[in-house]
Amino acid sequence: MQKIKHKDKWNDLFELVMYVLAAACFVYFLMKGIQEKMLEAVLIVAVLLSIRVVVKITKTRMFAALRFSVLLFILITMFMANEFGLYNVIPYLDKIEHLFSGVILCFVGLLIYKKASDRENTAVLSAKVAVWFSLFFSVAMAGVWEIYEFTMDRLFGLISQNGSLVDTMTDIICGTIGAVMTGIYLTFKAKRRKMPLMFHLLK
């Protein structure tokens, strides 16, 4: 329990740095008169606060690994990609985003499995089922996201997928790789009886 609190402290510091960075960006772009970037800084703060509100309302415990993944994803997508415009600077930044989305969705799948098990009053949780459920959930969501992008592109003439099957498939592959890596991590944790949300309730 002490180790979990220690990890949360690092996440608290990480989140605090992001608030400070967002404030600095707001002031900088205010001085530059770039309203769009100012709004993006405000949006980052709004997203961070929204996550806290959702967690509190749903009374869901966001374990350390999931919280860190979400914060890192926000840093990459909202700061590096949008606020700093590094898409053309960092090669394959879009693919890195999809890789991390696979990680996050795998952790979310684990959270869903735990919630569903608690609701059904399951006496013993199965680590194997939890890992497989999390993995398949993440891979499925990668496909669902590409369906969403395809639909928006067709309906509104957007270019989210660059009109390319290669872009679509590489996005799904990157998300799947992230999910598989997380599945291996969860399996390793389960063997050591340190799997997030499961702890000693392993089978």
mmCIF file of N, CA and C in Angstrom, residues 14-26 29 36-52 70-71 73-84:
data_model
loop_
_atom_site.group_PDB
_atom_site.id
_atom_site.type_symbol
_atom_site.label_atom_id
_atom_site.label_comp_id
_atom_site.label_asym_id
_atom_site.label_seq_id
_atom_site.Cartn_x
_atom_site.Cartn_y
_atom_site.Cartn_z
ATOM 1 N N PHE A 14 3.647 14.768 -11.570
ATOM 2 C CA PHE A 14 3.538 14.792 -13.025
ATOM 3 C C PHE A 14 2.365 15.661 -13.448
ATOM 4 N N GLU A 15 1.220 15.477 -12.790
ATOM 5 C CA GLU A 15 0.022 16.252 -13.130
ATOM 6 C C GLU A 15 0.225 17.728 -12.799
ATOM 7 N N LEU A 16 0.879 18.011 -11.672
ATOM 8 C CA LEU A 16 1.151 19.396 -11.291
ATOM 9 C C LEU A 16 2.025 20.087 -12.333
ATOM 10 N N VAL A 17 3.040 19.385 -12.815
ATOM 11 C CA VAL A 17 3.924 19.937 -13.861
ATOM 12 C C VAL A 17 3.119 20.265 -15.109
ATOM 13 N N MET A 18 2.138 19.430 -15.432
ATOM 14 C CA MET A 18 1.323 19.670 -16.616
ATOM 15 C C MET A 18 0.444 20.906 -16.441
ATOM 16 N N TYR A 19 -0.064 21.117 -15.238
ATOM 17 C CA TYR A 19 -0.837 22.335 -14.963
ATOM 18 C C TYR A 19 0.048 23.570 -15.140
ATOM 19 N N VAL A 20 1.250 23.494 -14.589
ATOM 20 C CA VAL A 20 2.198 24.613 -14.691
ATOM 21 C C VAL A 20 2.566 24.865 -16.152
ATOM 22 N N LEU A 21 2.813 23.789 -16.884
ATOM 23 C CA LEU A 21 3.177 23.907 -18.292
ATOM 24 C C LEU A 21 2.037 24.507 -19.109
ATOM 25 N N ALA A 22 0.814 24.097 -18.798
ATOM 26 C CA ALA A 22 -0.353 24.643 -19.496
ATOM 27 C C ALA A 22 -0.504 26.134 -19.213
ATOM 28 N N ALA A 23 -0.284 26.522 -17.956
ATOM 29 C CA ALA A 23 -0.362 27.939 -17.591
ATOM 30 C C ALA A 23 0.712 28.746 -18.304
ATOM 31 N N ALA A 24 1.925 28.185 -18.378
ATOM 32 C CA ALA A 24 3.024 28.861 -19.066
ATOM 33 C C ALA A 24 2.715 29.019 -20.546
ATOM 34 N N CYS A 25 2.135 27.996 -21.147
ATOM 35 C CA CYS A 25 1.761 28.062 -22.564
ATOM 36 C C CYS A 25 0.694 29.125 -22.790
ATOM 37 N N PHE A 26 -0.265 29.182 -21.866
ATOM 38 C CA PHE A 26 -1.335 30.171 -21.999
ATOM 39 C C PHE A 26 -0.761 31.585 -21.991
ATOM 40 N N PHE A 29 1.439 32.253 -25.263
ATOM 41 C CA PHE A 29 0.661 32.468 -26.482
ATOM 42 C C PHE A 29 -0.263 33.676 -26.351
ATOM 43 N N GLU A 36 -5.774 30.530 -30.697
ATOM 44 C CA GLU A 36 -6.025 29.094 -30.841
ATOM 45 C C GLU A 36 -5.191 28.282 -29.852
ATOM 46 N N LYS A 37 -3.909 28.660 -29.711
ATOM 47 C CA LYS A 37 -3.030 27.959 -28.788
ATOM 48 C C LYS A 37 -3.408 28.226 -27.333
ATOM 49 N N MET A 38 -3.911 29.423 -27.070
ATOM 50 C CA MET A 38 -4.387 29.746 -25.728
ATOM 51 C C MET A 38 -5.552 28.839 -25.336
ATOM 52 N N LEU A 39 -6.475 28.660 -26.278
ATOM 53 C CA LEU A 39 -7.636 27.810 -26.023
ATOM 54 C C LEU A 39 -7.222 26.356 -25.814
ATOM 55 N N GLU A 40 -6.195 25.922 -26.521
ATOM 56 C CA GLU A 40 -5.698 24.559 -26.352
ATOM 57 C C GLU A 40 -5.135 24.357 -24.944
ATOM 58 N N ALA A 41 -4.451 25.379 -24.428
ATOM 59 C CA ALA A 41 -3.920 25.301 -23.059
ATOM 60 C C ALA A 41 -5.062 25.195 -22.050
ATOM 61 N N VAL A 42 -6.117 25.972 -22.285
ATOM 62 C CA VAL A 42 -7.294 25.910 -21.411
ATOM 63 C C VAL A 42 -7.948 24.539 -21.508
ATOM 64 N N LEU A 43 -8.000 23.988 -22.726
ATOM 65 C CA LEU A 43 -8.604 22.675 -22.934
ATOM 66 C C LEU A 43 -7.828 21.585 -22.182
ATOM 67 N N ILE A 44 -6.512 21.694 -22.162
ATOM 68 C CA ILE A 44 -5.686 20.714 -21.439
ATOM 69 C C ILE A 44 -6.044 20.700 -19.959
ATOM 70 N N VAL A 45 -6.148 21.897 -19.379
ATOM 71 C CA VAL A 45 -6.519 21.999 -17.959
ATOM 72 C C VAL A 45 -7.918 21.436 -17.743
ATOM 73 N N ALA A 46 -8.825 21.739 -18.676
ATOM 74 C CA ALA A 46 -10.199 21.243 -18.566
ATOM 75 C C ALA A 46 -10.242 19.716 -18.601
ATOM 76 N N VAL A 47 -9.426 19.119 -19.463
ATOM 77 C CA VAL A 47 -9.381 17.650 -19.567
ATOM 78 C C VAL A 47 -8.840 17.039 -18.275
ATOM 79 N N LEU A 48 -7.773 17.611 -17.746
ATOM 80 C CA LEU A 48 -7.189 17.110 -16.501
ATOM 81 C C LEU A 48 -8.191 17.184 -15.347
ATOM 82 N N LEU A 49 -8.898 18.306 -15.265
ATOM 83 C CA LEU A 49 -9.892 18.473 -14.208
ATOM 84 C C LEU A 49 -11.087 17.547 -14.429
ATOM 85 N N SER A 50 -11.469 17.353 -15.685
ATOM 86 C CA SER A 50 -12.608 16.485 -16.002
ATOM 87 C C SER A 50 -12.339 15.050 -15.573
ATOM 88 N N ILE A 51 -11.102 14.608 -15.765
ATOM 89 C CA ILE A 51 -10.734 13.249 -15.358
ATOM 90 C C ILE A 51 -10.911 13.092 -13.852
ATOM 91 N N ARG A 52 -10.474 14.107 -13.116
ATOM 92 C CA ARG A 52 -10.625 14.062 -11.654
ATOM 93 C C ARG A 52 -12.098 14.022 -11.250
ATOM 94 N N VAL A 70 -2.404 7.712 -18.784
ATOM 95 C CA VAL A 70 -3.314 8.772 -19.236
ATOM 96 C C VAL A 70 -2.598 10.123 -19.269
ATOM 97 N N LEU A 71 -1.844 10.410 -18.219
ATOM 98 C CA LEU A 71 -1.111 11.682 -18.164
ATOM 99 C C LEU A 71 -0.068 11.763 -19.277
ATOM 100 N N PHE A 73 -0.201 10.192 -22.122
ATOM 101 C CA PHE A 73 -0.930 10.321 -23.379
ATOM 102 C C PHE A 73 -1.343 11.774 -23.624
ATOM 103 N N ILE A 74 -1.798 12.436 -22.567
ATOM 104 C CA ILE A 74 -2.168 13.851 -22.679
ATOM 105 C C ILE A 74 -0.949 14.692 -23.032
ATOM 106 N N LEU A 75 0.179 14.371 -22.411
ATOM 107 C CA LEU A 75 1.413 15.107 -22.701
ATOM 108 C C LEU A 75 1.793 14.975 -24.174
ATOM 109 N N ILE A 76 1.682 13.756 -24.703
ATOM 110 C CA ILE A 76 2.079 13.516 -26.091
ATOM 111 C C ILE A 76 1.086 14.125 -27.070
ATOM 112 N N THR A 77 -0.208 13.863 -26.853
ATOM 113 C CA THR A 77 -1.214 14.294 -27.826
ATOM 114 C C THR A 77 -1.556 15.781 -27.729
ATOM 115 N N MET A 78 -1.749 16.278 -26.525
ATOM 116 C CA MET A 78 -2.235 17.642 -26.368
ATOM 117 C C MET A 78 -1.110 18.663 -26.278
ATOM 118 N N PHE A 79 -0.005 18.295 -25.650
ATOM 119 C CA PHE A 79 1.123 19.225 -25.564
ATOM 120 C C PHE A 79 2.032 19.114 -26.789
ATOM 121 N N MET A 80 2.651 17.944 -26.953
ATOM 122 C CA MET A 80 3.652 17.786 -27.998
ATOM 123 C C MET A 80 3.059 17.910 -29.403
ATOM 124 N N ALA A 81 1.937 17.221 -29.634
ATOM 125 C CA ALA A 81 1.347 17.213 -30.972
ATOM 126 C C ALA A 81 0.615 18.506 -31.301
ATOM 127 N N ASN A 82 -0.281 18.939 -30.417
ATOM 128 C CA ASN A 82 -1.129 20.094 -30.722
ATOM 129 C C ASN A 82 -0.548 21.430 -30.274
ATOM 130 N N GLU A 83 -0.203 21.518 -28.999
ATOM 131 C CA GLU A 83 0.269 22.802 -28.463
ATOM 132 C C GLU A 83 1.621 23.206 -29.055
ATOM 133 N N PHE A 84 2.526 22.244 -29.185
ATOM 134 C CA PHE A 84 3.872 22.550 -29.693
ATOM 135 C C PHE A 84 4.036 22.239 -31.177
#
